Short mmCIF file of C-alpha atoms in Angstrom, two decimals:
data_model
loop_
_atom_site.label_atom_id
_atom_site.label_comp_id
_atom_site.label_asym_id
_atom_site.label_seq_id
_atom_site.Cartn_x
_atom_site.Cartn_y
_atom_site.Cartn_z
CA UNK A 1 20.23 -18.73 -12.32
CA UNK A 2 16.84 -20.26 -11.63
CA UNK A 3 18.04 -23.70 -12.66
CA UNK A 4 20.82 -23.78 -10.07
CA UNK A 5 18.52 -23.34 -7.10
CA UNK A 6 19.54 -25.86 -4.45
CA UNK A 7 15.94 -26.70 -3.56
CA UNK A 8 15.05 -27.47 -7.16
CA UNK A 9 18.20 -29.55 -7.69
CA UNK A 10 17.48 -31.72 -4.66
CA UNK A 11 13.86 -32.04 -5.77
CA UNK A 12 15.07 -33.25 -9.16
CA UNK A 13 17.50 -35.74 -7.57
CA UNK A 14 14.67 -37.06 -5.39
CA UNK A 15 12.40 -37.59 -8.42
CA UNK A 16 15.24 -39.25 -10.34
CA UNK A 17 16.03 -41.66 -7.49
CA UNK A 18 12.34 -42.54 -7.12
CA UNK A 19 12.11 -43.41 -10.83
CA UNK A 20 15.36 -45.42 -10.71
CA UNK A 21 14.08 -47.25 -7.63
CA UNK A 22 10.76 -48.11 -9.27
CA UNK A 23 12.60 -49.30 -12.36
CA UNK A 24 14.77 -51.56 -10.16
CA UNK A 25 11.81 -52.98 -8.25
CA UNK A 26 9.78 -53.64 -11.43
CA UNK A 27 12.38 -54.90 -13.88
CA UNK A 28 15.06 -56.77 -11.92
CA UNK A 29 14.99 -60.57 -11.58
CA UNK A 30 17.36 -60.98 -8.66
CA UNK A 31 15.74 -60.55 -5.24
CA UNK A 32 18.79 -58.74 -3.80
CA UNK A 33 18.66 -56.27 -6.70
CA UNK A 34 14.96 -55.71 -6.04
CA UNK A 35 15.78 -54.90 -2.41
CA UNK A 36 18.51 -52.48 -3.55
CA UNK A 37 15.94 -50.83 -5.83
CA UNK A 38 13.61 -50.56 -2.88
CA UNK A 39 16.33 -48.88 -0.79
CA UNK A 40 17.03 -46.39 -3.61
CA UNK A 41 13.30 -45.61 -3.83
CA UNK A 42 13.28 -45.05 -0.08
CA UNK A 43 16.24 -42.66 -0.26
CA UNK A 44 14.63 -40.75 -3.12
CA UNK A 45 11.43 -40.18 -1.15
CA UNK A 46 13.45 -39.02 1.86
CA UNK A 47 15.45 -36.53 -0.22
CA UNK A 48 12.20 -35.28 -1.74
CA UNK A 49 10.65 -34.70 1.69
CA UNK A 50 13.69 -32.86 3.03
CA UNK A 51 13.92 -30.66 -0.07
CA UNK A 52 10.26 -29.64 0.36
CA UNK A 53 11.25 -27.98 3.64
CA UNK A 54 14.15 -26.09 2.10
CA UNK A 55 14.01 -22.32 2.07
CA UNK A 56 16.50 -20.43 -0.06
CA UNK A 57 19.45 -18.82 1.70
CA UNK A 58 18.72 -20.22 5.13
CA UNK A 59 20.76 -22.44 7.42
CA UNK A 60 20.14 -25.72 9.27
CA UNK A 61 17.60 -25.59 12.13
CA UNK A 62 20.27 -25.57 14.82
CA UNK A 63 20.46 -22.41 16.91
CA UNK A 64 24.20 -21.72 17.10
CA UNK A 65 26.68 -19.16 15.79
CA UNK A 66 25.47 -19.58 12.19
CA UNK A 67 21.99 -18.42 13.19
CA UNK A 68 23.17 -15.54 15.39
CA UNK A 69 25.28 -14.16 12.54
CA UNK A 70 22.47 -14.30 10.00
CA UNK A 71 20.59 -11.15 9.13
CA UNK A 72 17.81 -9.89 11.42
CA UNK A 73 19.18 -11.97 14.34
CA UNK A 74 16.00 -13.92 14.30
CA UNK A 75 15.52 -17.68 14.37
CA UNK A 76 12.24 -17.46 12.47
CA UNK A 77 13.94 -15.74 9.52
CA UNK A 78 17.16 -17.76 9.36
CA UNK A 79 16.40 -21.50 9.59
CA UNK A 80 14.78 -23.99 7.20
CA UNK A 81 11.68 -25.98 8.16
CA UNK A 82 12.53 -28.47 10.96
CA UNK A 83 9.33 -30.52 10.69
CA UNK A 84 10.06 -32.42 7.42
CA UNK A 85 13.54 -33.24 8.73
CA UNK A 86 12.09 -34.72 11.92
CA UNK A 87 9.56 -36.73 9.90
CA UNK A 88 12.29 -38.01 7.56
CA UNK A 89 14.24 -39.19 10.62
CA UNK A 90 11.22 -41.37 11.42
CA UNK A 91 10.92 -42.50 7.81
CA UNK A 92 14.60 -43.52 7.65
CA UNK A 93 14.21 -45.75 10.71
CA UNK A 94 11.08 -47.40 9.31
CA UNK A 95 12.88 -47.86 5.98
CA UNK A 96 15.75 -49.53 7.80
CA UNK A 97 13.36 -51.91 9.53
CA UNK A 98 11.60 -52.84 6.30
CA UNK A 99 14.91 -53.39 4.47
CA UNK A 100 16.19 -55.62 7.29
CA UNK A 101 13.01 -57.70 7.12
CA UNK A 102 13.25 -57.97 3.33
CA UNK A 103 16.83 -59.22 3.61
CA UNK A 104 15.79 -61.82 6.19
CA UNK A 105 13.04 -63.02 3.83
CA UNK A 106 15.53 -63.13 0.96
CA UNK A 107 17.84 -65.34 3.05
CA UNK A 108 14.97 -67.71 3.87
CA UNK A 109 13.88 -67.82 0.22
CA UNK A 110 17.43 -68.67 -0.83
CA UNK A 111 17.57 -71.44 1.77
CA UNK A 112 14.28 -72.85 0.46
CA UNK A 113 15.09 -73.02 -3.26
CA UNK A 114 18.84 -72.34 -3.53
CA UNK A 115 18.18 -69.54 -5.99
CA UNK A 116 17.44 -65.82 -5.86
CA UNK A 117 15.75 -65.56 -9.26
CA UNK A 118 12.24 -64.19 -8.74
CA UNK A 119 10.91 -66.24 -11.67
CA UNK A 120 11.41 -69.47 -9.70
CA UNK A 121 9.11 -68.36 -6.91
CA UNK A 122 5.82 -68.85 -8.74
CA UNK A 123 3.94 -70.88 -6.13
CA UNK A 124 1.25 -68.22 -5.76
CA UNK A 125 0.97 -67.53 -9.48
CA UNK A 126 -2.28 -68.42 -11.24
CA UNK B 1 8.07 -57.97 -24.25
CA UNK B 2 4.67 -57.02 -22.88
CA UNK B 3 6.24 -56.89 -19.44
CA UNK B 4 8.87 -54.36 -20.54
CA UNK B 5 6.16 -52.31 -22.23
CA UNK B 6 4.09 -52.22 -19.03
CA UNK B 7 7.14 -51.25 -16.95
CA UNK B 8 7.90 -48.50 -19.45
CA UNK B 9 4.30 -47.27 -19.22
CA UNK B 10 4.40 -47.14 -15.40
CA UNK B 11 7.73 -45.28 -15.44
CA UNK B 12 6.47 -42.89 -18.12
CA UNK B 13 3.45 -42.18 -15.92
CA UNK B 14 5.75 -41.36 -13.02
CA UNK B 15 7.90 -39.12 -15.23
CA UNK B 16 4.74 -37.30 -16.38
CA UNK B 17 3.49 -36.76 -12.81
CA UNK B 18 6.91 -35.67 -11.53
CA UNK B 19 7.46 -33.33 -14.48
CA UNK B 20 4.20 -31.54 -13.74
CA UNK B 21 5.05 -31.39 -10.04
CA UNK B 22 8.52 -30.07 -10.79
CA UNK B 23 7.47 -27.32 -13.19
CA UNK B 24 4.66 -26.05 -10.96
CA UNK B 25 6.66 -26.29 -7.72
CA UNK B 26 7.06 -23.01 -5.89
CA UNK B 27 9.67 -23.06 -3.13
CA UNK B 28 8.75 -21.89 0.33
CA UNK B 29 9.80 -18.39 1.27
CA UNK B 30 9.00 -18.40 4.98
CA UNK B 31 8.06 -20.72 7.81
CA UNK B 32 4.36 -21.11 8.42
CA UNK B 33 2.03 -22.75 10.91
CA UNK B 34 3.48 -25.26 13.32
CA UNK B 35 7.03 -24.88 11.95
CA UNK B 36 6.99 -21.17 12.77
CA UNK B 37 5.83 -21.97 16.28
CA UNK B 38 8.66 -24.50 16.73
CA UNK B 39 11.28 -22.09 15.38
CA UNK B 40 10.07 -19.16 17.48
CA UNK B 41 9.44 -20.88 20.80
CA UNK B 42 11.55 -24.04 20.54
CA UNK B 43 14.58 -22.53 22.26
CA UNK B 44 12.47 -21.09 25.08
CA UNK B 45 10.11 -23.99 25.66
CA UNK B 46 12.44 -26.93 25.17
CA UNK B 47 15.92 -25.42 25.48
CA UNK B 48 17.45 -27.57 22.74
CA UNK B 49 19.71 -25.83 20.22
CA UNK B 50 18.87 -28.43 17.59
CA UNK B 51 15.26 -27.76 16.65
CA UNK B 52 14.93 -31.13 14.89
CA UNK B 53 15.78 -32.84 18.18
CA UNK B 54 13.26 -30.64 19.98
CA UNK B 55 10.59 -31.78 17.52
CA UNK B 56 11.61 -35.45 17.58
CA UNK B 57 12.10 -35.92 21.32
CA UNK B 58 9.69 -33.47 22.94
CA UNK B 59 7.01 -32.06 20.66
CA UNK B 60 6.55 -35.40 18.92
CA UNK B 61 8.14 -37.64 21.53
CA UNK B 62 5.27 -40.09 21.32
CA UNK B 63 6.15 -40.63 17.67
CA UNK B 64 9.71 -41.55 18.69
CA UNK B 65 8.37 -44.04 21.22
CA UNK B 66 6.37 -45.67 18.43
CA UNK B 67 9.43 -45.63 16.21
CA UNK B 68 11.64 -47.56 18.62
CA UNK B 69 8.72 -49.95 19.16
CA UNK B 70 8.73 -50.62 15.42
CA UNK B 71 12.48 -51.26 15.53
CA UNK B 72 11.96 -53.64 18.44
CA UNK B 73 9.21 -55.38 16.46
CA UNK B 74 11.53 -55.75 13.46
CA UNK B 75 14.26 -57.25 15.65
CA UNK B 76 11.76 -59.68 17.20
CA UNK B 77 10.34 -60.78 13.84
CA UNK B 78 13.85 -61.37 12.48
CA UNK B 79 14.81 -63.30 15.63
CA UNK B 80 11.69 -65.45 15.23
CA UNK B 81 12.23 -65.86 11.52
CA UNK B 82 15.91 -66.80 11.55
CA UNK B 83 15.68 -69.08 14.58
CA UNK B 84 18.25 -71.88 14.55
CA UNK B 85 17.94 -75.53 15.49
CA UNK B 86 19.63 -76.74 18.66
CA UNK B 87 22.35 -78.61 16.73
CA UNK B 88 23.06 -75.73 14.37
CA UNK B 89 23.61 -73.40 17.33
CA UNK B 90 27.05 -74.86 18.16
CA UNK B 91 28.39 -74.99 14.63
CA UNK B 92 31.34 -72.97 13.43
CA UNK B 93 30.91 -70.75 10.39
CA UNK B 94 33.26 -71.84 7.62
CA UNK B 95 34.60 -68.80 5.79
CA UNK B 96 37.40 -67.85 3.45
CA UNK B 97 39.41 -66.16 6.16
CA UNK B 98 39.61 -62.45 6.77
CA UNK B 99 42.51 -60.24 5.79
CA UNK B 100 45.15 -59.15 8.25
CA UNK B 101 44.41 -55.51 7.39
CA UNK B 102 40.77 -55.81 8.40
CA UNK B 103 41.59 -57.55 11.69
CA UNK B 104 44.24 -55.01 12.74
CA UNK B 105 42.19 -52.01 11.61
CA UNK B 106 39.12 -53.28 13.43
CA UNK B 107 41.06 -53.56 16.69
CA UNK B 108 42.02 -49.89 16.45
CA UNK B 109 38.77 -48.57 15.02
CA UNK B 110 36.07 -50.35 17.04
CA UNK B 111 36.64 -48.47 20.35
CA UNK B 112 36.84 -45.16 18.47
CA UNK B 113 33.63 -45.83 16.53
CA UNK B 114 31.85 -46.76 19.75
CA UNK B 115 33.09 -43.56 21.39
CA UNK B 116 31.98 -41.49 18.41
CA UNK B 117 28.54 -43.11 18.55
CA UNK B 118 28.23 -42.22 22.24
CA UNK B 119 29.34 -38.65 21.44
CA UNK B 120 26.73 -38.35 18.70
CA UNK B 121 23.80 -39.47 20.83
CA UNK B 122 24.82 -37.46 23.90
CA UNK B 123 25.14 -34.26 21.87
CA UNK B 124 21.91 -34.80 19.96
CA UNK B 125 20.41 -31.57 21.34
CA UNK B 126 23.38 -29.44 20.21
CA UNK B 127 24.73 -30.93 16.98
CA UNK B 128 23.17 -32.62 13.96
CA UNK B 129 23.06 -36.01 15.59
CA UNK B 130 20.87 -37.94 17.94
CA UNK B 131 19.85 -41.28 19.33
CA UNK B 132 19.09 -43.03 16.07
CA UNK B 133 22.24 -41.86 14.32
CA UNK B 134 24.43 -42.66 17.35
CA UNK B 135 22.84 -46.08 17.69
CA UNK B 136 23.48 -46.82 14.04
CA UNK B 137 27.13 -45.77 14.43
CA UNK B 138 27.55 -48.10 17.42
CA UNK B 139 25.97 -50.93 15.45
CA UNK B 140 28.42 -50.26 12.61
CA UNK B 141 31.24 -51.03 15.07
CA UNK B 142 29.54 -54.35 15.81
CA UNK B 143 29.24 -55.00 12.07
CA UNK B 144 32.97 -54.31 11.65
CA UNK B 145 33.86 -56.74 14.44
CA UNK B 146 31.67 -59.44 12.86
CA UNK B 147 33.36 -58.86 9.50
CA UNK B 148 36.81 -59.13 11.07
CA UNK B 149 35.91 -62.38 12.79
CA UNK B 150 32.80 -64.12 11.39
CA UNK B 151 32.76 -66.54 14.34
CA UNK B 152 32.77 -63.81 16.99
CA UNK B 153 30.40 -64.57 19.83
CA UNK B 154 28.25 -61.57 20.70
CA UNK B 155 26.95 -61.72 24.24
CA UNK B 156 23.23 -61.99 23.85
CA UNK B 157 22.45 -61.25 27.49
CA UNK B 158 24.21 -57.87 27.36
CA UNK B 159 22.20 -56.87 24.28
CA UNK B 160 18.90 -57.95 25.81
CA UNK B 161 19.57 -56.19 29.13
CA UNK B 162 20.76 -52.93 27.55
CA UNK B 163 17.75 -52.93 25.27
CA UNK B 164 15.19 -53.69 27.98
CA UNK B 165 16.59 -51.30 30.57
CA UNK B 166 16.85 -48.38 28.14
CA UNK B 167 13.38 -49.03 26.74
CA UNK B 168 11.80 -49.15 30.20
CA UNK B 169 13.75 -46.06 31.33
CA UNK B 170 12.52 -44.14 28.29
CA UNK B 171 8.89 -44.91 29.15
CA UNK B 172 9.46 -44.19 32.86
CA UNK B 173 10.99 -40.79 32.04
CA UNK B 174 7.95 -40.09 29.90
CA UNK B 175 5.59 -41.05 32.73
CA UNK B 176 7.60 -38.88 35.16
CA UNK B 177 6.80 -35.97 32.85
CA UNK B 178 3.07 -36.44 33.61
CA UNK B 179 3.66 -35.98 37.33
CA UNK B 180 6.49 -33.43 37.43
CA UNK B 181 5.87 -31.37 34.28
CA UNK B 182 3.29 -30.65 31.62
CA UNK B 183 2.60 -34.10 30.19
CA UNK B 184 3.89 -37.37 28.81
CA UNK B 185 7.54 -37.05 27.67
CA UNK B 186 7.81 -33.41 28.75
CA UNK B 187 11.51 -32.63 29.12
CA UNK B 188 11.18 -30.09 31.96
CA UNK B 189 11.33 -32.74 34.72
CA UNK B 190 14.79 -31.33 35.51
CA UNK B 191 15.94 -27.76 35.00
CA UNK B 192 16.53 -26.59 31.46
CA UNK B 193 20.08 -25.46 32.26
CA UNK B 194 22.17 -23.01 30.29
CA UNK B 195 21.23 -22.89 26.62
CA UNK B 196 23.79 -24.47 24.29
CA UNK B 197 25.75 -26.51 26.85
CA UNK B 198 25.91 -30.29 27.23
CA UNK B 199 23.74 -30.32 30.36
CA UNK B 200 20.87 -28.36 28.94
CA UNK B 201 17.45 -28.99 27.44
CA UNK B 202 16.18 -30.84 30.50
CA UNK B 203 15.70 -34.55 29.98
CA UNK B 204 16.51 -34.57 26.23
CA UNK B 205 20.17 -35.76 26.56
CA UNK B 206 19.08 -38.52 28.96
CA UNK B 207 16.16 -39.65 26.78
CA UNK B 208 18.28 -39.52 23.63
CA UNK B 209 21.05 -41.53 25.31
CA UNK B 210 18.54 -44.25 26.15
CA UNK B 211 17.20 -44.13 22.60
CA UNK B 212 20.76 -44.43 21.27
CA UNK B 213 21.58 -47.41 23.48
CA UNK B 214 18.31 -49.11 22.56
CA UNK B 215 18.75 -48.55 18.83
CA UNK B 216 22.39 -49.71 18.99
CA UNK B 217 21.39 -52.86 20.88
CA UNK B 218 18.53 -53.60 18.50
CA UNK B 219 20.59 -53.20 15.32
CA UNK B 220 23.39 -55.27 16.88
CA UNK B 221 20.78 -57.91 17.66
CA UNK B 222 19.64 -57.96 14.02
CA UNK B 223 23.26 -58.21 12.84
CA UNK B 224 23.87 -61.04 15.30
CA UNK B 225 20.85 -62.92 13.93
CA UNK B 226 22.12 -62.49 10.36
CA UNK B 227 25.54 -63.73 11.42
CA UNK B 228 24.13 -66.80 13.19
CA UNK B 229 21.89 -67.69 10.28
CA UNK B 230 25.06 -68.53 8.32
CA UNK B 231 25.35 -71.64 10.47
CA UNK B 232 22.09 -73.01 9.16
CA UNK B 233 22.67 -75.94 6.83
#
């Protein structure tokens, strides 16, 4: 039963997505694929952060009928941690901004050399 | 070959670290520290049913101000970066033509998506939504309209005015909090209202609506820049 804990499963998915994202960033040749790898990495870290705030058997941090019906009638004992969720909201927005900038750079790079293969952009290589 | 080996080594290192983290991870059993304070007093102090919104807009409202500044910065950098020449500005984008299905569906869906976005950011203090999510939904309607007609002209003045006015109003509401309530971005500048209704939680629905409009305008601006950059030869 221990292996089907929701918190652990989401932790595992987060780790998996981070590794897939790093693999994409490191091994792909196409710039668009690198950006997709970056976005997957971003998502993995977000899932990881949210799952760290998960507490077994509790509901979302919204005080409505679900919380009133929970045992003890107490907010403190019936919601998960709201702080990681708020921080992840920030992180998602920053991730969006960075991805948008990366795509703009990719467009400019394509205009410059008519190719998206990273091996052709070796001007700074020594 | 060496490259693949190095990549494999880096990934193996990550797997090793994550495996150790995973096996020694002990899930939380109760709220502690600042989270316990937010959960216990959030409803009383802020009046928002959604505790995440209470944290984002009031307890850490300054953070949110910085966040929309970063979005604004991103939009400005992209606008600077993808700037067009004068002669490219008037060109028409040549495209393969869009399908009849997409055009008809976009005419029906765009008003509904906009309405849903407005609903999401106005109910940010009651439901799992908020300014950023609502703004992104509104921008998705703009993206749909661009896809249906790649040559659609998006009124740049409207975007700039919506963005500026909502940004300035957000800061002004924050400054009002210094004079009328406990500090910068305090939401008690108007009454807290009845808990769990639309007009509750003080200034949170107003602030979040401005955030939603600003985020929607900024993402639409970025989309518009991407669309226009297709004209560049």
